[in-house]
mmCIF file of C-alpha atoms in Angstrom:
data_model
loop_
_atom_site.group_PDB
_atom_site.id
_atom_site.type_symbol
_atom_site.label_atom_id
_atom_site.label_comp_id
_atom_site.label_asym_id
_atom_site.label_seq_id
_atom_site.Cartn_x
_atom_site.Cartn_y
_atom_site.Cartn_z
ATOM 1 C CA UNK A 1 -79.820 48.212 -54.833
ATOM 2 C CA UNK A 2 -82.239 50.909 -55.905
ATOM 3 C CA UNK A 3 -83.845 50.924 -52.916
ATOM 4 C CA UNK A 4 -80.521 51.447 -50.858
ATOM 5 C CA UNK A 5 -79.973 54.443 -53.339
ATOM 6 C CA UNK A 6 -83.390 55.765 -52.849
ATOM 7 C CA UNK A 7 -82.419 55.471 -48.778
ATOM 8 C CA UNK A 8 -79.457 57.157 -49.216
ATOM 9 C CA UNK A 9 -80.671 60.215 -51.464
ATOM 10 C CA UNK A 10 -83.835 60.936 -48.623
ATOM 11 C CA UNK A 11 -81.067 60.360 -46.184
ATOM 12 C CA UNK A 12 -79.165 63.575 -48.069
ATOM 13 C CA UNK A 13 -82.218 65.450 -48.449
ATOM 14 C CA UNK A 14 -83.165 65.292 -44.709
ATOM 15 C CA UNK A 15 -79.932 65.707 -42.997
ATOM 16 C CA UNK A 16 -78.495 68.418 -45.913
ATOM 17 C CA UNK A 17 -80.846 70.952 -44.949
ATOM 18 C CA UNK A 18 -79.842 70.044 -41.266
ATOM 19 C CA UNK A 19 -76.059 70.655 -41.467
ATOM 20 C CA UNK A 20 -76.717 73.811 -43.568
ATOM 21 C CA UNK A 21 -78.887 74.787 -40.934
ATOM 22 C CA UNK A 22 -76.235 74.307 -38.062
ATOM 23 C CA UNK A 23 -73.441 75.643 -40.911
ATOM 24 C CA UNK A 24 -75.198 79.060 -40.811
ATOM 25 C CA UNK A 25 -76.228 79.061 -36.877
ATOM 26 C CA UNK A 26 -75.087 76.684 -34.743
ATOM 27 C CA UNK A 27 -76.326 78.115 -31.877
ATOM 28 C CA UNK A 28 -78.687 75.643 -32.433
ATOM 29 C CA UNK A 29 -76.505 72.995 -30.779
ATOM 30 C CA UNK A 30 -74.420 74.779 -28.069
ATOM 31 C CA UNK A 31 -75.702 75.163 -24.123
ATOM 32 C CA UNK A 32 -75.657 78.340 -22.811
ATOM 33 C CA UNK A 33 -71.745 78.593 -22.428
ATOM 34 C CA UNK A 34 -71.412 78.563 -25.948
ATOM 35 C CA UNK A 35 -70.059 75.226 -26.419
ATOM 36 C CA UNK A 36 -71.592 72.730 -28.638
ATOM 37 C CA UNK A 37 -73.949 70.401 -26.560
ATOM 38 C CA UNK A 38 -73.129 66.756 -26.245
ATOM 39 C CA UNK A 39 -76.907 65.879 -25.337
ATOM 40 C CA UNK A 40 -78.566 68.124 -27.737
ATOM 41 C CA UNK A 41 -76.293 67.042 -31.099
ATOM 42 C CA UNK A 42 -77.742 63.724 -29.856
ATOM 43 C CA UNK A 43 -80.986 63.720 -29.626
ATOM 44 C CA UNK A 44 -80.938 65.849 -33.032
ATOM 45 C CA UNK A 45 -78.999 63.186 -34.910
ATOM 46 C CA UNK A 46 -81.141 60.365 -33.954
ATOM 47 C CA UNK A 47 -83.877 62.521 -34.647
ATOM 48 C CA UNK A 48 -82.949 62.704 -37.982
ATOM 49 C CA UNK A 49 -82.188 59.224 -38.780
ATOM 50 C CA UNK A 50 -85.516 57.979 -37.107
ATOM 51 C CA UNK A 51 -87.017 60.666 -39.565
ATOM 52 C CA UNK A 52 -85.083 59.246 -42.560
ATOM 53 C CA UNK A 53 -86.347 56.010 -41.948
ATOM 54 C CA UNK A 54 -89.964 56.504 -41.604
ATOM 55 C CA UNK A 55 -90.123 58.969 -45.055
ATOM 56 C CA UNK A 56 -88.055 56.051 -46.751
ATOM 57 C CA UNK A 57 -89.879 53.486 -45.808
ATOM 58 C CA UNK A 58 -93.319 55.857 -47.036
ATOM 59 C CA UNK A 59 -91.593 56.307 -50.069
ATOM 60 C CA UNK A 60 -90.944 52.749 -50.805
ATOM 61 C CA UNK A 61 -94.245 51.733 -50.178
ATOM 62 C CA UNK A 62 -96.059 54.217 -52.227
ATOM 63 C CA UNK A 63 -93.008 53.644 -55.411
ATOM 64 C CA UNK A 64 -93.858 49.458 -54.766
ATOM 65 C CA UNK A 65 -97.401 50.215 -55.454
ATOM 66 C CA UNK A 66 -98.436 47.845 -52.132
ATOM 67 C CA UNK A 67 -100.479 50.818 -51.127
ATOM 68 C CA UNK A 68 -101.957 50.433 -47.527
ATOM 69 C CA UNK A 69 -101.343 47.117 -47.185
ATOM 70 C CA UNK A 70 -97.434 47.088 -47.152
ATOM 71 C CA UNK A 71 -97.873 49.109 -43.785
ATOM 72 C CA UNK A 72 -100.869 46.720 -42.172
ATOM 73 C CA UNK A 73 -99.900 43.197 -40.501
ATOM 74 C CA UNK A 74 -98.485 42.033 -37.762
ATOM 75 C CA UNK A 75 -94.447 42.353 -39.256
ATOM 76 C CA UNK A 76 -95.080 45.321 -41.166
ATOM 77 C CA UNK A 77 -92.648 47.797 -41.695
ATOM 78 C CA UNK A 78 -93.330 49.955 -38.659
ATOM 79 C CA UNK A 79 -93.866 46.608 -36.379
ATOM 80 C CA UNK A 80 -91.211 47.801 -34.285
ATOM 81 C CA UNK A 81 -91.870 51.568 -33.962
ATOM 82 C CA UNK A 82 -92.932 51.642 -30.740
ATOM 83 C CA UNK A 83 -90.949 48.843 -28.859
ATOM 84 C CA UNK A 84 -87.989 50.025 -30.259
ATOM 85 C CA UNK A 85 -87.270 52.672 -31.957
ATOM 86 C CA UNK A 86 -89.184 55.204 -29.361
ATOM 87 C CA UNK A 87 -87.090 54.043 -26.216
ATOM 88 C CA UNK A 88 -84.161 54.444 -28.722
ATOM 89 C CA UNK A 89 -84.849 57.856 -28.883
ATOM 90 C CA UNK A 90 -86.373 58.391 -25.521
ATOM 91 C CA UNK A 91 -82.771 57.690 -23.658
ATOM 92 C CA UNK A 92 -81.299 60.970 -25.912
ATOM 93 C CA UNK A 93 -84.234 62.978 -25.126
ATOM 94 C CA UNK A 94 -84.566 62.360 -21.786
ATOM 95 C CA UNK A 95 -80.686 63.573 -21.081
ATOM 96 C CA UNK A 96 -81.163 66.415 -23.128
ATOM 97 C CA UNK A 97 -83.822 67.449 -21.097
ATOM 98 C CA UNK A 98 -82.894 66.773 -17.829
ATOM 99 C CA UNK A 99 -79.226 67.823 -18.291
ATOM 100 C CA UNK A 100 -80.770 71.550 -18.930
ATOM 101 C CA UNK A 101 -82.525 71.580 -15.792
ATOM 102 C CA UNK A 102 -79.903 70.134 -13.460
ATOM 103 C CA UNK A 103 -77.041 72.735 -15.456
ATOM 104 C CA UNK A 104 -79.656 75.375 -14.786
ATOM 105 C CA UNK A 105 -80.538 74.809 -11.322
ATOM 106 C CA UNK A 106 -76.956 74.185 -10.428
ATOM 107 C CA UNK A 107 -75.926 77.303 -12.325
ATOM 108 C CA UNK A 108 -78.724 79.647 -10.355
ATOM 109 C CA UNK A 109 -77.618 77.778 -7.195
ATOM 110 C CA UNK A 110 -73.856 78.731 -7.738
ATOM 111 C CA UNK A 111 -72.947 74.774 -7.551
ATOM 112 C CA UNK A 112 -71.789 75.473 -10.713
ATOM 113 C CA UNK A 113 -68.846 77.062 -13.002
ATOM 114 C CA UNK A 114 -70.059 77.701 -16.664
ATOM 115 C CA UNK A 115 -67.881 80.125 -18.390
ATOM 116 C CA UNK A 116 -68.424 81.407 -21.800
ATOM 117 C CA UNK A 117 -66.439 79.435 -24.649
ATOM 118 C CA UNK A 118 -63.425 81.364 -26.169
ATOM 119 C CA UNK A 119 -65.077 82.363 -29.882
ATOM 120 C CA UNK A 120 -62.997 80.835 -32.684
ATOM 121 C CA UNK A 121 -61.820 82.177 -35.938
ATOM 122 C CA UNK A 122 -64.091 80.274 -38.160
ATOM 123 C CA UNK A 123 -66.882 80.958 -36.006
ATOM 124 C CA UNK A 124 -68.001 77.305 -35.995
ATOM 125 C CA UNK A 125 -67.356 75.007 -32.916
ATOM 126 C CA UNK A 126 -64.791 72.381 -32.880
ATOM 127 C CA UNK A 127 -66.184 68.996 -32.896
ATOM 128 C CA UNK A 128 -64.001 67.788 -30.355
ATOM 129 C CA UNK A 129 -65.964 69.743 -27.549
ATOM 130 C CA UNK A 130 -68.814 67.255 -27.688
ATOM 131 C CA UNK A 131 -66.593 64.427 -25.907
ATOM 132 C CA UNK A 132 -64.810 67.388 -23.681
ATOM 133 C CA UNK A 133 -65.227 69.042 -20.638
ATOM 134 C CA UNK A 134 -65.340 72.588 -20.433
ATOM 135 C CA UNK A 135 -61.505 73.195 -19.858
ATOM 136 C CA UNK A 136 -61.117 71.272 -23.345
ATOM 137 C CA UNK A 137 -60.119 68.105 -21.471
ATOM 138 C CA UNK A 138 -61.874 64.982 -22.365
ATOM 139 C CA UNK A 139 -63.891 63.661 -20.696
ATOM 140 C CA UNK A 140 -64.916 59.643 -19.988
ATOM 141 C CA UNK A 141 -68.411 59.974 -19.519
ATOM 142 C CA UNK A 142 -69.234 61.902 -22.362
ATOM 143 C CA UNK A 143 -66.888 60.124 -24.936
ATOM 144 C CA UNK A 144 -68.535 57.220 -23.581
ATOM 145 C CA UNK A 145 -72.030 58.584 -24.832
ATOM 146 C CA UNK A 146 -70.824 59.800 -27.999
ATOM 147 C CA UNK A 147 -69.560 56.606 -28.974
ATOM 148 C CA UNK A 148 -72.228 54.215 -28.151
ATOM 149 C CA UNK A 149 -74.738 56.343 -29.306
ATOM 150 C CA UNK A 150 -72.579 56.483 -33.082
ATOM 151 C CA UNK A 151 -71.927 52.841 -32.734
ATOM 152 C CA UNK A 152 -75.445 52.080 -32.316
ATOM 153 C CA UNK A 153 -76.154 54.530 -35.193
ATOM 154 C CA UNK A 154 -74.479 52.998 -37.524
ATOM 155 C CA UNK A 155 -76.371 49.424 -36.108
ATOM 156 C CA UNK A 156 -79.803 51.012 -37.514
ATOM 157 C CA UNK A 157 -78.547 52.522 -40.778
ATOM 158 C CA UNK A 158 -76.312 49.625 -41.879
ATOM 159 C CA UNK A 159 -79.369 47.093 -41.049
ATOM 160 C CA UNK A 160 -81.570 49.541 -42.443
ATOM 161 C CA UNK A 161 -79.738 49.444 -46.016
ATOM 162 C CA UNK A 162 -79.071 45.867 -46.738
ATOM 163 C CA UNK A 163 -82.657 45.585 -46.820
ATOM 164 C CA UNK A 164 -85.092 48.552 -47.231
ATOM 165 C CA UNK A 165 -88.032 46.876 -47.784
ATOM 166 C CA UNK A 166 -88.236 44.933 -44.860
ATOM 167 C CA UNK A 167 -88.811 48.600 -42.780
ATOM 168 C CA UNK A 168 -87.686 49.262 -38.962
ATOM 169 C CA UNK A 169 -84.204 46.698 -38.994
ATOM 170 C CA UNK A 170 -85.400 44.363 -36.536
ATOM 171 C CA UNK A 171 -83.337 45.017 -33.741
ATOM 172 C CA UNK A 172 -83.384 43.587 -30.445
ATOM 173 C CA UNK A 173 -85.504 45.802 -27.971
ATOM 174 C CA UNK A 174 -82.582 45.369 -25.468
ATOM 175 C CA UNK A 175 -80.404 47.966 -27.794
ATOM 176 C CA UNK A 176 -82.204 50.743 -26.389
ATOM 177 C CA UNK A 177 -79.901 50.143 -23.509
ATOM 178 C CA UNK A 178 -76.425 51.228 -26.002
ATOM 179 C CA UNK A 179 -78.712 55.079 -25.555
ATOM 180 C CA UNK A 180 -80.457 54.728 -22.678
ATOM 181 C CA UNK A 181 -77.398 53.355 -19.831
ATOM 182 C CA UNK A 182 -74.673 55.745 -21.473
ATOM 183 C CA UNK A 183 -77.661 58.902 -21.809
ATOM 184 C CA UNK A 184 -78.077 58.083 -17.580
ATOM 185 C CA UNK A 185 -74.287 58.128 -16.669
ATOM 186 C CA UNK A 186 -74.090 61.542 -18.773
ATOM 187 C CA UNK A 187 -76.982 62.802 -16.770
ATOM 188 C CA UNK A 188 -75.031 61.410 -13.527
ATOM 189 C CA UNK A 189 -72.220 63.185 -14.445
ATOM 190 C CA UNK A 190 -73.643 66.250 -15.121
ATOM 191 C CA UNK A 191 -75.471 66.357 -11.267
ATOM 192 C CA UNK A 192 -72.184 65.221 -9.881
ATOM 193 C CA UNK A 193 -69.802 67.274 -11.134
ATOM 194 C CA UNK A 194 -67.931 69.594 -8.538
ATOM 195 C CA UNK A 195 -68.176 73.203 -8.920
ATOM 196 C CA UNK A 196 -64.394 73.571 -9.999
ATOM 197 C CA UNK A 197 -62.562 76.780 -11.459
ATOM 198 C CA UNK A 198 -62.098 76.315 -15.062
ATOM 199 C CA UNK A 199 -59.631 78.263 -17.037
ATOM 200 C CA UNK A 200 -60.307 79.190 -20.588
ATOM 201 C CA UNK A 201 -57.201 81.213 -21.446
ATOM 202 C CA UNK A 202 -53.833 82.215 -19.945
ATOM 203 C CA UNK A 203 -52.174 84.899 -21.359
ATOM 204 C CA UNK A 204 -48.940 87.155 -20.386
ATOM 205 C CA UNK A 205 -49.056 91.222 -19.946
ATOM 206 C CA UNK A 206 -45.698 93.060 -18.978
ATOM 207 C CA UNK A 207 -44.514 89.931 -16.607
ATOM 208 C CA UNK A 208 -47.886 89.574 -15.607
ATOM 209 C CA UNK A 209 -50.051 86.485 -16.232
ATOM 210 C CA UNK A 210 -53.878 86.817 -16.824
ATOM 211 C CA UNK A 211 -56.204 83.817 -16.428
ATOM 212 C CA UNK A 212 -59.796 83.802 -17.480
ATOM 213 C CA UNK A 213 -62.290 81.744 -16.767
ATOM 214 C CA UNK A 214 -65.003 81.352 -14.226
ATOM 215 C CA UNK A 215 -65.532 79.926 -10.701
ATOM 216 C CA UNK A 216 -63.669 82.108 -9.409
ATOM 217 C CA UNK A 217 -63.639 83.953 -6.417
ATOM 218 C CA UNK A 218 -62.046 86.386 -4.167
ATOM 219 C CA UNK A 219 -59.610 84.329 -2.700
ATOM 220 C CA UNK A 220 -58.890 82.070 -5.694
ATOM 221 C CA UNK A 221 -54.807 82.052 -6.664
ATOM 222 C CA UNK A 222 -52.957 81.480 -9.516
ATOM 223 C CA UNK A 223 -50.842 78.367 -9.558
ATOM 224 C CA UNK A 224 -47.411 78.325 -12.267
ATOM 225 C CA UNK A 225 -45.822 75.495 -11.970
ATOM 226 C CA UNK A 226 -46.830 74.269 -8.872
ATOM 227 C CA UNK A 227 -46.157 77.924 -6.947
ATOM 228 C CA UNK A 228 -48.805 79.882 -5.256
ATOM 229 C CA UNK A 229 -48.697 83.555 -6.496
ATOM 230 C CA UNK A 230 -50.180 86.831 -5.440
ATOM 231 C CA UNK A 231 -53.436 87.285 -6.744
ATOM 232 C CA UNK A 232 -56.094 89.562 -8.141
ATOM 233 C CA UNK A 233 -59.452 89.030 -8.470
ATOM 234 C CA UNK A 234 -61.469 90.819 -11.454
ATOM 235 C CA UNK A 235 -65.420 89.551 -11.519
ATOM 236 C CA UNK A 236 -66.481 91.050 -14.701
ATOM 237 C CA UNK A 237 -65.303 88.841 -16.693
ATOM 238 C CA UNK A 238 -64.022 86.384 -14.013
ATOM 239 C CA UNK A 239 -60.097 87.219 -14.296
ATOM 240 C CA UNK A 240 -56.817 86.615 -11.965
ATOM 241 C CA UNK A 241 -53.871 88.453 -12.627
ATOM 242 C CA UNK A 242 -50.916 87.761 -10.860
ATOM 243 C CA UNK A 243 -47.407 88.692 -11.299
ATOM 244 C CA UNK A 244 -44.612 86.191 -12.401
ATOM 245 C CA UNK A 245 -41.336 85.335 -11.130
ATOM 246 C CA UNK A 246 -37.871 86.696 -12.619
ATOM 247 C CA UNK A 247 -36.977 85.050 -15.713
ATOM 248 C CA UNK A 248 -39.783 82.589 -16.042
ATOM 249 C CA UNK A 249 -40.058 79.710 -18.041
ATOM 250 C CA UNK A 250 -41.236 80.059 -21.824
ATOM 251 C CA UNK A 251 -43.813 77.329 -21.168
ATOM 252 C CA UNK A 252 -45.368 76.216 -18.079
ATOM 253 C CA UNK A 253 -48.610 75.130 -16.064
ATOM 254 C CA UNK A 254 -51.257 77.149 -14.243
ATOM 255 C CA UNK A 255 -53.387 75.786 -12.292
ATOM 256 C CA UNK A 256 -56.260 77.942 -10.288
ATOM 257 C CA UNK A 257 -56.941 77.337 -6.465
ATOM 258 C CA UNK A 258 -60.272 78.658 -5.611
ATOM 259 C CA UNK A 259 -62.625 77.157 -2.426
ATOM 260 C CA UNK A 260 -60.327 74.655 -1.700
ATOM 261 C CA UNK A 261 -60.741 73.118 -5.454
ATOM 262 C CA UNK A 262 -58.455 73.059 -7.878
ATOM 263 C CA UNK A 263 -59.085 73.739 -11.987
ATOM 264 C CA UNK A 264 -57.618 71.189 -14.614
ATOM 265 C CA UNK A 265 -54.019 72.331 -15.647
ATOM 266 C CA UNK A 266 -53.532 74.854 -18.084
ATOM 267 C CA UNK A 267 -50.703 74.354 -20.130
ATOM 268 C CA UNK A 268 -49.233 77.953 -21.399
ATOM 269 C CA UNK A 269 -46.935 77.948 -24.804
ATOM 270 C CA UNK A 270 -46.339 81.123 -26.351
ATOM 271 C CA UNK A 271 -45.875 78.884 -29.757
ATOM 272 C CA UNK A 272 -49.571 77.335 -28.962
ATOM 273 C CA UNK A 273 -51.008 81.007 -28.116
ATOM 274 C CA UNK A 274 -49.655 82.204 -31.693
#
């Protein structure tokens, strides 16, 4: 029981520092769109627990007086460091990574539509954008990551708590595969995603409705409710204005048309907007 406690109060004084960290700046963990990162929240959180373990298990084996020799032999506490825990990490890493480069290349290539996040009025990102896309829809693959990656989480700590002095839980060396399959079908994901519009806000300007986002072009239109409207095309920032029909509906969809692809639906409510 003490040692659990001694676990838990390293755990606090490794990941407090952390969160006050990301409280104050949380740039820290947001891509270059401004959203928070799905891969790089990640690969920080298990790089905190895998930090929390090794000080605890340090501390423990200084406190228990075993000195060097609660760290030698052949199921010491750190036995499993390296076919284990390592790979564990190396699945969040390597998505993190690579999902930079790929978002970067596509982004420089034009493959891509990134468009800066709406700020909010706490100035702290919603949590919910880690298993989104970047219309605020969810999205499969990355709740998928999320998850497993939690799930598997809470696997190490649990383990790690109901008996502290044993070190590294032994886990199977096959769980690297709960970070490493779901880390590859986010990278997947992120190579194969189509270059759609995205629209970040809708609002309405003397019977005209004005859509931001990005990946748009020229000869994107506006879509209400299934209805094709004139269009105009603003670059800087990407925005379509496009005037509405008599007496339009107080709620309603937009949708934006732009190289043949179509956005995810924006649904407009003036209560929502307020």
């Amino acid at each position: 029981m003490a040692s659990a406690l001694l676990a838990l109060a390293l755990l606090a004084a490794v990941a407090g520092p952390v969160g006050w960290r990301l409280r104050r700046r949380p740039a820290f963990v947001t891509g270059r769109d401004g959203r928070l990162s799905t891969s790089t929240v990640l690969a920080l959180a298990w790089t905190v627990i895998l930090v929390w373990l090794l000080l605890t298990i340090l501390a423990y084996g200084l406190t228990t007086g075993g000195g060097t020799r609660y760290f030698t032999g052949e199921h010491g506490p750190l036995s499993s460091l390296t076919t284990v825990y390592l790979p564990l990490l190396g699945g969040p890493y390597v998505a993190l990574i690579a999902a930079k480069a790929v978002v970067g290349i596509r982004l420089e290539n034009g493959t891509l539509a990134k468009p800066a996040a709406r700020p909010t009025d706490s100035g702290r990102r919603p949590l919910r954008e880690l298993i989104a896309n970047d219309s605020g829809r969810t999205d499969l693959v990355d709740l998928q990551y999320v998850a497993l990656s939690v799930v598997t989480m809470l696997y190490v700590v649990l383990f790690f708590l109901s008996d502290v002095s044993g070190g590294l839980p032994d886990l199977p060396g096959e769980i690297w595969a709960l970070t490493g399959a779901p880390a590859g079908a986010y990278l997947v994901n992120k190579m194969a995603t189509r270059p759609n519009p995205v629209i970040t806000e809708v609002t309405l300007k003397d019977g005209t409705v004005v859509v931001r986002g990005g990946g748009f072009t020229a000869d994107a239109r506006v879509e209400v409710n299934g209805a094709l409207l004139p269009t105009q095309y603003e670059p800087d920032p990407e925005t379509l204005t496009a005037p509405l029909p008599e007496g339009p509906p107080s709620t309603f969809t937009v949708v934006v048309v732009a190289r043949g692809l179509r956005s995810d639906p924006y649904a407009y409510a003036p209560a929502a907007v307020a």
